[in-house]
PDB file of C-alpha atoms in Angstrom:
ATOM      1  CA  MET A   1      87.676 111.609  83.332  1.00 39.00           C
ATOM      2  CA  SER A   2      90.650 113.202  84.797  1.00 54.00           C
ATOM      3  CA  VAL A   3      94.082 111.066  85.221  1.00 54.00           C
ATOM      4  CA  THR A   4      92.942 111.187  89.787  1.00 67.00           C
ATOM      5  CA  SER A   5      89.444 110.449  88.595  1.00 77.00           C
ATOM      6  CA  ARG A   6      90.694 107.126  87.113  1.00 80.00           C
ATOM      7  CA  TYR A   7      92.617 106.573  89.798  1.00 81.00           C
ATOM      8  CA  ARG A   8      90.025 106.737  92.397  1.00 87.00           C
ATOM      9  CA  GLU A   9      87.611 104.545  90.418  1.00 90.00           C
ATOM     10  CA  ALA A  10      90.140 102.025  90.315  1.00 90.00           C
ATOM     11  CA  TRP A  11      90.944 102.465  93.824  1.00 92.00           C
ATOM     12  CA  GLU A  12      86.956 102.249  94.696  1.00 94.00           C
ATOM     13  CA  GLY A  13      86.408  99.149  92.782  1.00 94.00           C
ATOM     14  CA  PHE A  14      89.577  97.282  94.117  1.00 93.00           C
ATOM     15  CA  TRP A  15      88.556  98.105  98.173  1.00 95.00           C
ATOM     16  CA  ARG A  16      85.077  97.027  97.396  1.00 95.00           C
ATOM     17  CA  GLU A  17      85.696  93.662  96.089  1.00 94.00           C
ATOM     18  CA  ALA A  18      88.974  93.501  98.857  1.00 93.00           C
ATOM     19  CA  PRO A  19      87.820  90.859 101.893  1.00 92.00           C
ATOM     20  CA  ASP A  20      87.760  92.555 105.382  1.00 90.00           C
ATOM     21  CA  GLU A  21      90.522  89.954 107.288  1.00 89.00           C
ATOM     22  CA  GLN A  22      94.021  91.376 107.551  1.00 89.00           C
ATOM     23  CA  GLY A  23      96.695  90.012 105.096  1.00 91.00           C
ATOM     24  CA  ALA A  24      94.080  89.276 102.353  1.00 91.00           C
ATOM     25  CA  VAL A  25      95.399  92.115 100.319  1.00 94.00           C
ATOM     26  CA  PHE A  26      98.952  92.193  98.183  1.00 93.00           C
ATOM     27  CA  TRP A  27     100.815  94.565 100.411  1.00 92.00           C
ATOM     28  CA  ASP A  28      98.758  94.232 104.068  1.00 95.00           C
ATOM     29  CA  ALA A  29     101.820  92.719 105.476  1.00 95.00           C
ATOM     30  CA  GLU A  30     102.099  92.464 109.571  1.00 96.00           C
ATOM     31  CA  PRO A  31     103.086  95.523 110.605  1.00 96.00           C
ATOM     32  CA  ALA A  32     106.254  94.258 112.402  1.00 95.00           C
ATOM     33  CA  LEU A  33     107.403  92.987 108.858  1.00 95.00           C
ATOM     34  CA  SER A  34     106.379  97.113 107.387  1.00 96.00           C
ATOM     35  CA  ALA A  35     105.674  99.906 109.657  1.00 97.00           C
ATOM     36  CA  GLY A  36     107.656  98.699 112.180  1.00 97.00           C
ATOM     37  CA  ILE A  37     110.824  98.590 110.383  1.00 97.00           C
ATOM     38  CA  HIS A  38     110.160 101.679 108.672  1.00 97.00           C
ATOM     39  CA  LEU A  39     109.602 103.435 111.698  1.00 96.00           C
ATOM     40  CA  ALA A  40     112.797 102.417 112.826  1.00 96.00           C
ATOM     41  CA  LEU A  41     114.500 104.432 110.045  1.00 97.00           C
ATOM     42  CA  PHE A  42     112.120 107.311 110.557  1.00 98.00           C
ATOM     43  CA  GLU A  43     112.172 108.300 114.140  1.00 97.00           C
ATOM     44  CA  PRO A  44     115.962 109.381 114.475  1.00 97.00           C
ATOM     45  CA  HIS A  45     114.841 111.356 111.731  1.00 97.00           C
ATOM     46  CA  LEU A  46     112.046 113.184 113.355  1.00 97.00           C
ATOM     47  CA  THR A  47     112.013 116.451 114.857  1.00 95.00           C
ATOM     48  CA  ASP A  48     109.106 116.794 116.782  1.00 96.00           C
ATOM     49  CA  PRO A  49     107.403 113.416 117.285  1.00 95.00           C
ATOM     50  CA  GLY A  50     104.667 114.874 119.072  1.00 96.00           C
ATOM     51  CA  LEU A  51     103.437 116.423 115.723  1.00 98.00           C
ATOM     52  CA  PRO A  52     100.057 114.703 113.835  1.00 98.00           C
ATOM     53  CA  LEU A  53     101.343 111.590 111.946  1.00 98.00           C
ATOM     54  CA  LEU A  54      99.712 110.922 108.576  1.00 98.00           C
ATOM     55  CA  ASP A  55      99.546 107.680 107.054  1.00 98.00           C
ATOM     56  CA  LEU A  56      98.994 108.364 103.665  1.00 98.00           C
ATOM     57  CA  GLY A  57      97.751 105.860 101.173  1.00 96.00           C
ATOM     58  CA  CYS A  58      96.524 104.214 104.516  1.00 97.00           C
ATOM     59  CA  GLY A  59      94.217 101.418 102.883  1.00 96.00           C
ATOM     60  CA  ASN A  60      92.202  99.209 105.536  1.00 97.00           C
ATOM     61  CA  GLY A  61      94.179 100.952 108.300  1.00 97.00           C
ATOM     62  CA  THR A  62      96.728  97.950 109.113  1.00 97.00           C
ATOM     63  CA  GLN A  63     100.117  99.759 109.471  1.00 98.00           C
ATOM     64  CA  THR A  64      97.834 103.198 110.967  1.00 98.00           C
ATOM     65  CA  ARG A  65      96.798 101.006 113.890  1.00 97.00           C
ATOM     66  CA  PHE A  66     100.149 100.297 114.463  1.00 97.00           C
ATOM     67  CA  LEU A  67     101.311 103.552 114.621  1.00 98.00           C
ATOM     68  CA  ALA A  68      98.174 104.892 116.465  1.00 97.00           C
ATOM     69  CA  ASP A  69     100.017 102.778 119.489  1.00 96.00           C
ATOM     70  CA  ARG A  70     103.170 104.931 119.189  1.00 95.00           C
ATOM     71  CA  PHE A  71     102.241 108.585 118.545  1.00 96.00           C
ATOM     72  CA  PRO A  72      99.252 110.752 120.071  1.00 95.00           C
ATOM     73  CA  HIS A  73      97.769 111.253 117.252  1.00 97.00           C
ATOM     74  CA  VAL A  74      97.727 109.557 113.935  1.00 98.00           C
ATOM     75  CA  VAL A  75      95.410 110.197 110.704  1.00 98.00           C
ATOM     76  CA  GLY A  76      95.235 107.310 107.793  1.00 98.00           C
ATOM     77  CA  ALA A  77      93.951 109.316 105.012  1.00 98.00           C
ATOM     78  CA  ASP A  78      93.546 107.670 101.575  1.00 97.00           C
ATOM     79  CA  ILE A  79      91.789 108.359  98.194  1.00 95.00           C
ATOM     80  CA  ALA A  80      89.163 105.659  97.929  1.00 95.00           C
ATOM     81  CA  ALA A  81      86.366 106.080 100.783  1.00 97.00           C
ATOM     82  CA  ALA A  82      85.777 102.220 100.030  1.00 97.00           C
ATOM     83  CA  ALA A  83      89.168 101.765 101.739  1.00 97.00           C
ATOM     84  CA  LEU A  84      88.421 104.155 105.039  1.00 98.00           C
ATOM     85  CA  ASP A  85      85.237 102.110 105.546  1.00 97.00           C
ATOM     86  CA  HIS A  86      87.631  98.887 105.774  1.00 97.00           C
ATOM     87  CA  ALA A  87      89.673 101.019 108.181  1.00 97.00           C
ATOM     88  CA  ARG A  88      87.345 102.186 110.332  1.00 97.00           C
ATOM     89  CA  HIS A  89      85.558  98.948 110.880  1.00 96.00           C
ATOM     90  CA  ALA A  90      88.900  97.193 111.789  1.00 96.00           C
ATOM     91  CA  ASP A  91      89.581 100.361 114.432  1.00 96.00           C
ATOM     92  CA  ARG A  92      86.878  99.284 116.648  1.00 93.00           C
ATOM     93  CA  ALA A  93      88.543 100.815 119.739  1.00 94.00           C
ATOM     94  CA  GLY A  94      89.386 104.193 117.512  1.00 95.00           C
ATOM     95  CA  GLN A  95      92.495 104.093 117.694  1.00 95.00           C
ATOM     96  CA  ALA A  96      93.142 106.755 114.723  1.00 98.00           C
ATOM     97  CA  SER A  97      90.946 108.813 112.876  1.00 97.00           C
ATOM     98  CA  TYR A  98      90.382 108.967 108.981  1.00 98.00           C
ATOM     99  CA  ARG A  99      90.028 111.466 106.170  1.00 97.00           C
ATOM    100  CA  LEU A 100      89.283 110.756 102.557  1.00 97.00           C
ATOM    101  CA  LEU A 101      92.253 112.388 100.791  1.00 97.00           C
ATOM    102  CA  ASN A 102      93.227 113.465  97.021  1.00 95.00           C
ATOM    103  CA  ALA A 103      97.036 114.575  98.369  1.00 95.00           C
ATOM    104  CA  ALA A 104      97.467 115.251  94.721  1.00 94.00           C
ATOM    105  CA  GLU A 105      94.844 117.802  94.855  1.00 95.00           C
ATOM    106  CA  LYS A 106      96.604 121.242  96.604  1.00 95.00           C
ATOM    107  CA  SER A 107      93.360 122.644  97.944  1.00 96.00           C
ATOM    108  CA  GLU A 108      92.722 119.336 100.207  1.00 97.00           C
ATOM    109  CA  THR A 109      96.482 119.372 101.160  1.00 97.00           C
ATOM    110  CA  GLU A 110      96.151 122.929 102.140  1.00 97.00           C
ATOM    111  CA  THR A 111      92.870 122.516 103.828  1.00 97.00           C
ATOM    112  CA  LEU A 112      94.197 119.376 105.830  1.00 98.00           C
ATOM    113  CA  HIS A 113      97.499 121.250 106.717  1.00 98.00           C
ATOM    114  CA  ALA A 114      95.373 124.041 108.420  1.00 98.00           C
ATOM    115  CA  GLU A 115      93.439 121.604 110.314  1.00 97.00           C
ATOM    116  CA  LEU A 116      96.330 119.697 111.640  1.00 97.00           C
ATOM    117  CA  GLY A 117      99.497 122.121 111.764  1.00 98.00           C
ATOM    118  CA  ASP A 118     102.775 120.692 110.340  1.00 98.00           C
ATOM    119  CA  ALA A 119     102.544 116.709 110.634  1.00 98.00           C
ATOM    120  CA  ASN A 120     105.009 114.172 110.093  1.00 98.00           C
ATOM    121  CA  VAL A 121     104.133 111.775 106.971  1.00 98.00           C
ATOM    122  CA  TYR A 122     104.242 108.199 106.633  1.00 98.00           C
ATOM    123  CA  MET A 123     103.599 106.570 102.752  1.00 98.00           C
ATOM    124  CA  ARG A 124     104.793 103.240 101.836  1.00 95.00           C
ATOM    125  CA  GLY A 125     103.984 102.029  97.874  1.00 90.00           C
ATOM    126  CA  VAL A 126     101.556 104.968  96.765  1.00 92.00           C
ATOM    127  CA  LEU A 127     103.749 107.118  94.455  1.00 92.00           C
ATOM    128  CA  HIS A 128     104.820 103.983  91.714  1.00 89.00           C
ATOM    129  CA  GLN A 129     101.124 103.649  91.329  1.00 86.00           C
ATOM    130  CA  CYS A 130     100.033 107.083  90.793  1.00 86.00           C
ATOM    131  CA  GLU A 131     100.091 108.110  86.962  1.00 84.00           C
ATOM    132  CA  PRO A 132     102.964 109.782  85.825  1.00 87.00           C
ATOM    133  CA  ASP A 133     100.858 113.188  85.935  1.00 89.00           C
ATOM    134  CA  ASP A 134     100.023 112.682  89.306  1.00 91.00           C
ATOM    135  CA  ARG A 135     103.556 111.996  91.129  1.00 93.00           C
ATOM    136  CA  GLN A 136     104.676 115.368  91.490  1.00 96.00           C
ATOM    137  CA  PRO A 137     101.607 117.243  93.124  1.00 96.00           C
ATOM    138  CA  LEU A 138     100.895 114.161  95.196  1.00 96.00           C
ATOM    139  CA  VAL A 139     104.567 115.058  96.694  1.00 97.00           C
ATOM    140  CA  ASP A 140     103.723 118.845  96.157  1.00 98.00           C
ATOM    141  CA  GLY A 141     100.976 117.977  98.622  1.00 98.00           C
ATOM    142  CA  ILE A 142     103.427 116.215 100.790  1.00 98.00           C
ATOM    143  CA  ALA A 143     105.383 119.075 101.332  1.00 98.00           C
ATOM    144  CA  ALA A 144     102.495 121.327 102.080  1.00 98.00           C
ATOM    145  CA  LEU A 145     101.694 118.774 105.078  1.00 98.00           C
ATOM    146  CA  VAL A 146     104.498 118.506 106.676  1.00 98.00           C
ATOM    147  CA  GLY A 147     105.478 122.497 106.603  1.00 98.00           C
ATOM    148  CA  GLU A 148     108.100 123.853 108.149  1.00 97.00           C
ATOM    149  CA  ARG A 149     108.521 121.050 110.962  1.00 97.00           C
ATOM    150  CA  GLY A 150     107.241 118.016 109.784  1.00 98.00           C
ATOM    151  CA  ARG A 151     108.872 114.546 108.039  1.00 98.00           C
ATOM    152  CA  ALA A 152     108.209 112.639 105.505  1.00 98.00           C
ATOM    153  CA  LEU A 153     109.231 108.866 104.683  1.00 98.00           C
ATOM    154  CA  LEU A 154     108.865 107.587 101.665  1.00 98.00           C
ATOM    155  CA  VAL A 155     108.780 103.907 100.761  1.00 97.00           C
ATOM    156  CA  GLU A 156     109.081 103.017  96.961  1.00 95.00           C
ATOM    157  CA  LEU A 157     109.541 100.061  94.897  1.00 93.00           C
ATOM    158  CA  ALA A 158     112.559  99.943  93.041  1.00 93.00           C
ATOM    159  CA  GLU A 159     113.275  99.941  89.444  1.00 91.00           C
ATOM    160  CA  ALA A 160     114.298  96.496  89.919  1.00 91.00           C
ATOM    161  CA  ALA A 161     111.094  95.018  91.511  1.00 91.00           C
ATOM    162  CA  ARG A 162     108.868  95.484  88.509  1.00 87.00           C
ATOM    163  CA  PRO A 163     110.412  92.719  86.650  1.00 88.00           C
ATOM    164  CA  VAL A 164     110.142  90.345  89.930  1.00 89.00           C
ATOM    165  CA  LEU A 165     106.165  91.276  89.366  1.00 86.00           C
ATOM    166  CA  LEU A 166     105.837  90.764  85.766  1.00 84.00           C
ATOM    167  CA  GLY A 167     106.973  87.458  86.379  1.00 86.00           C
ATOM    168  CA  LEU A 168     104.946  86.871  88.790  1.00 86.00           C
ATOM    169  CA  ALA A 169     102.478  88.458  86.382  1.00 82.00           C
ATOM    170  CA  GLN A 170     103.074  86.026  83.609  1.00 84.00           C
ATOM    171  CA  SER A 171     103.730  83.070  85.285  1.00 81.00           C
ATOM    172  CA  PRO A 172     101.991  79.958  83.424  1.00 82.00           C
ATOM    173  CA  SER A 173      99.669  79.523  86.471  1.00 80.00           C
ATOM    174  CA  GLY A 174      98.841  83.005  86.548  1.00 79.00           C
ATOM    175  CA  PRO A 175      99.396  85.650  88.942  1.00 84.00           C
ATOM    176  CA  PRO A 176      99.432  84.633  92.705  1.00 86.00           C
ATOM    177  CA  PRO A 177      95.908  85.502  94.260  1.00 89.00           C
ATOM    178  CA  LYS A 178      96.427  88.642  96.123  1.00 91.00           C
ATOM    179  CA  LEU A 179      98.258  90.099  93.485  1.00 88.00           C
ATOM    180  CA  ALA A 180      95.424  88.949  90.469  1.00 87.00           C
ATOM    181  CA  PRO A 181      92.870  91.792  91.896  1.00 89.00           C
ATOM    182  CA  ILE A 182      95.583  94.557  91.580  1.00 86.00           C
ATOM    183  CA  PHE A 183      96.082  93.972  87.806  1.00 84.00           C
ATOM    184  CA  ARG A 184      92.404  93.512  87.168  1.00 87.00           C
ATOM    185  CA  HIS A 185      91.533  96.601  88.536  1.00 86.00           C
ATOM    186  CA  GLY A 186      93.561  98.573  86.021  1.00 82.00           C
ATOM    187  CA  ILE A 187      96.244  99.944  89.069  1.00 81.00           C
ATOM    188  CA  ALA A 188      98.734  97.816  88.285  1.00 69.00           C
ATOM    189  CA  PRO A 189     102.235  99.332  89.946  1.00 71.00           C
ATOM    190  CA  GLY A 190     104.029 102.023  87.446  1.00 68.00           C
ATOM    191  CA  GLU A 191     107.669 102.310  86.633  1.00 76.00           C
ATOM    192  CA  VAL A 192     109.246 105.517  88.547  1.00 89.00           C
ATOM    193  CA  ALA A 193     112.915 105.770  88.176  1.00 90.00           C
ATOM    194  CA  ASP A 194     114.667 105.474  91.268  1.00 92.00           C
ATOM    195  CA  ASP A 195     116.553 108.779  90.568  1.00 94.00           C
ATOM    196  CA  ALA A 196     112.905 110.005  90.146  1.00 95.00           C
ATOM    197  CA  VAL A 197     111.843 110.222  93.692  1.00 96.00           C
ATOM    198  CA  PRO A 198     114.386 112.219  95.497  1.00 97.00           C
ATOM    199  CA  GLU A 199     114.152 114.720  92.451  1.00 97.00           C
ATOM    200  CA  TYR A 200     110.346 115.100  93.328  1.00 98.00           C
ATOM    201  CA  LEU A 201     111.120 115.877  96.433  1.00 98.00           C
ATOM    202  CA  ARG A 202     114.054 118.448  95.505  1.00 97.00           C
ATOM    203  CA  SER A 203     111.411 120.660  93.502  1.00 98.00           C
ATOM    204  CA  ALA A 204     108.797 120.108  96.469  1.00 98.00           C
ATOM    205  CA  GLY A 205     111.252 122.281  98.366  1.00 97.00           C
ATOM    206  CA  LEU A 206     112.396 119.104 100.107  1.00 98.00           C
ATOM    207  CA  THR A 207     115.630 118.191 101.321  1.00 98.00           C
ATOM    208  CA  VAL A 208     116.783 114.252 101.774  1.00 98.00           C
ATOM    209  CA  LEU A 209     118.089 113.580 104.481  1.00 97.00           C
ATOM    210  CA  ALA A 210     118.608 109.800 104.314  1.00 98.00           C
ATOM    211  CA  SER A 211     117.768 107.081 102.081  1.00 98.00           C
ATOM    212  CA  GLY A 212     118.716 103.174 101.682  1.00 97.00           C
ATOM    213  CA  GLU A 213     117.221 100.391 100.183  1.00 96.00           C
ATOM    214  CA  LEU A 214     115.838  97.292 101.932  1.00 95.00           C
ATOM    215  CA  PRO A 215     112.510  94.567 100.501  1.00 94.00           C
ATOM    216  CA  LEU A 216     108.988  95.645 101.106  1.00 94.00           C
ATOM    217  CA  THR A 217     107.549  92.696 102.461  1.00 94.00           C
ATOM    218  CA  THR A 218     104.037  91.648 100.739  1.00 95.00           C
ATOM    219  CA  ALA A 219     101.487  89.643 102.545  1.00 95.00           C
ATOM    220  CA  GLU A 220     101.699  87.162  99.392  1.00 93.00           C
ATOM    221  CA  PHE A 221     103.470  83.867  99.266  1.00 92.00           C
ATOM    222  CA  ARG A 222     105.269  82.107  96.395  1.00 87.00           C
ATOM    223  CA  PRO A 223     103.893  78.272  95.861  1.00 84.00           C
ATOM    224  CA  ASP A 224     107.021  77.200  97.408  1.00 87.00           C
ATOM    225  CA  GLY A 225     106.158  78.650 100.771  1.00 89.00           C
ATOM    226  CA  THR A 226     108.922  81.780 100.341  1.00 92.00           C
ATOM    227  CA  ARG A 227     107.034  85.207 101.315  1.00 95.00           C
ATOM    228  CA  ILE A 228     107.255  87.333  98.432  1.00 93.00           C
ATOM    229  CA  GLU A 229     109.235  90.665  98.566  1.00 95.00           C
ATOM    230  CA  LEU A 230     110.311  93.834  96.473  1.00 94.00           C
ATOM    231  CA  PRO A 231     113.237  95.985  96.285  1.00 94.00           C
ATOM    232  CA  SER A 232     112.654  98.737  97.539  1.00 95.00           C
ATOM    233  CA  LYS A 233     113.820 102.388  98.442  1.00 96.00           C
ATOM    234  CA  TRP A 234     113.130 104.645 101.472  1.00 97.00           C
ATOM    235  CA  LEU A 235     113.659 107.909 101.623  1.00 98.00           C
ATOM    236  CA  VAL A 236     113.515 110.827 104.684  1.00 98.00           C
ATOM    237  CA  ALA A 237     112.710 114.754 103.805  1.00 98.00           C
ATOM    238  CA  GLY A 238     111.731 117.694 105.220  1.00 98.00           C
ATOM    239  CA  ARG A 239     112.686 121.686 105.037  1.00 96.00           C
ATOM    240  CA  THR A 240     116.291 121.990 106.948  1.00 88.00           C
ATOM    241  CA  ARG A 241     116.210 126.234 106.536  1.00 71.00           C
TER     242      ARG A 241
END
């Protein structure tokens, strides 16, 4: 079984078990605390906001629907069909369209680019969950999707997030309820060096146009009632020539 196949099976199992309600999954925070904040960082760098917007790794589509209120053509893409089942079920108004996509597979991203043309890409917390061998191919796929005119916003956990997650997982009372299924399905977040992400982008032919740090808000809370936030890095990239 290939790296990507193992990854897909893990996510299929996770999403088959996931509850339908918004906020039941660890990272499924309200859009105002997630995509809304990221969009404010992304919009100043969009050369063409009218391009299709691809929510890559859309999961159950909470952020996708938020984005579809703000852009004319939004596509939620995910490697797991079970995730897209959740997304379509929640999107009763048909605000967005949804696509099964392995973005680390060159033929699939090239096919989607041929259909959509250049696109703007939003990706939150996907790269650090990939197997190491799939990370550069995934970013190469993003480069294929943005083409010449699109822009990509990547939000990824910082190195400093790992000890926070390990501390939560090793709590005497066990991991928080929304974090436990991630570990159980073998998709615990991996460690991506902070300086590796811009290198992946440069290797894919993209220029980092802006970057910064901010907390990644989750849908889980500590026993004292405070919301769990994880250190993250954000980068906007695109072609400049």
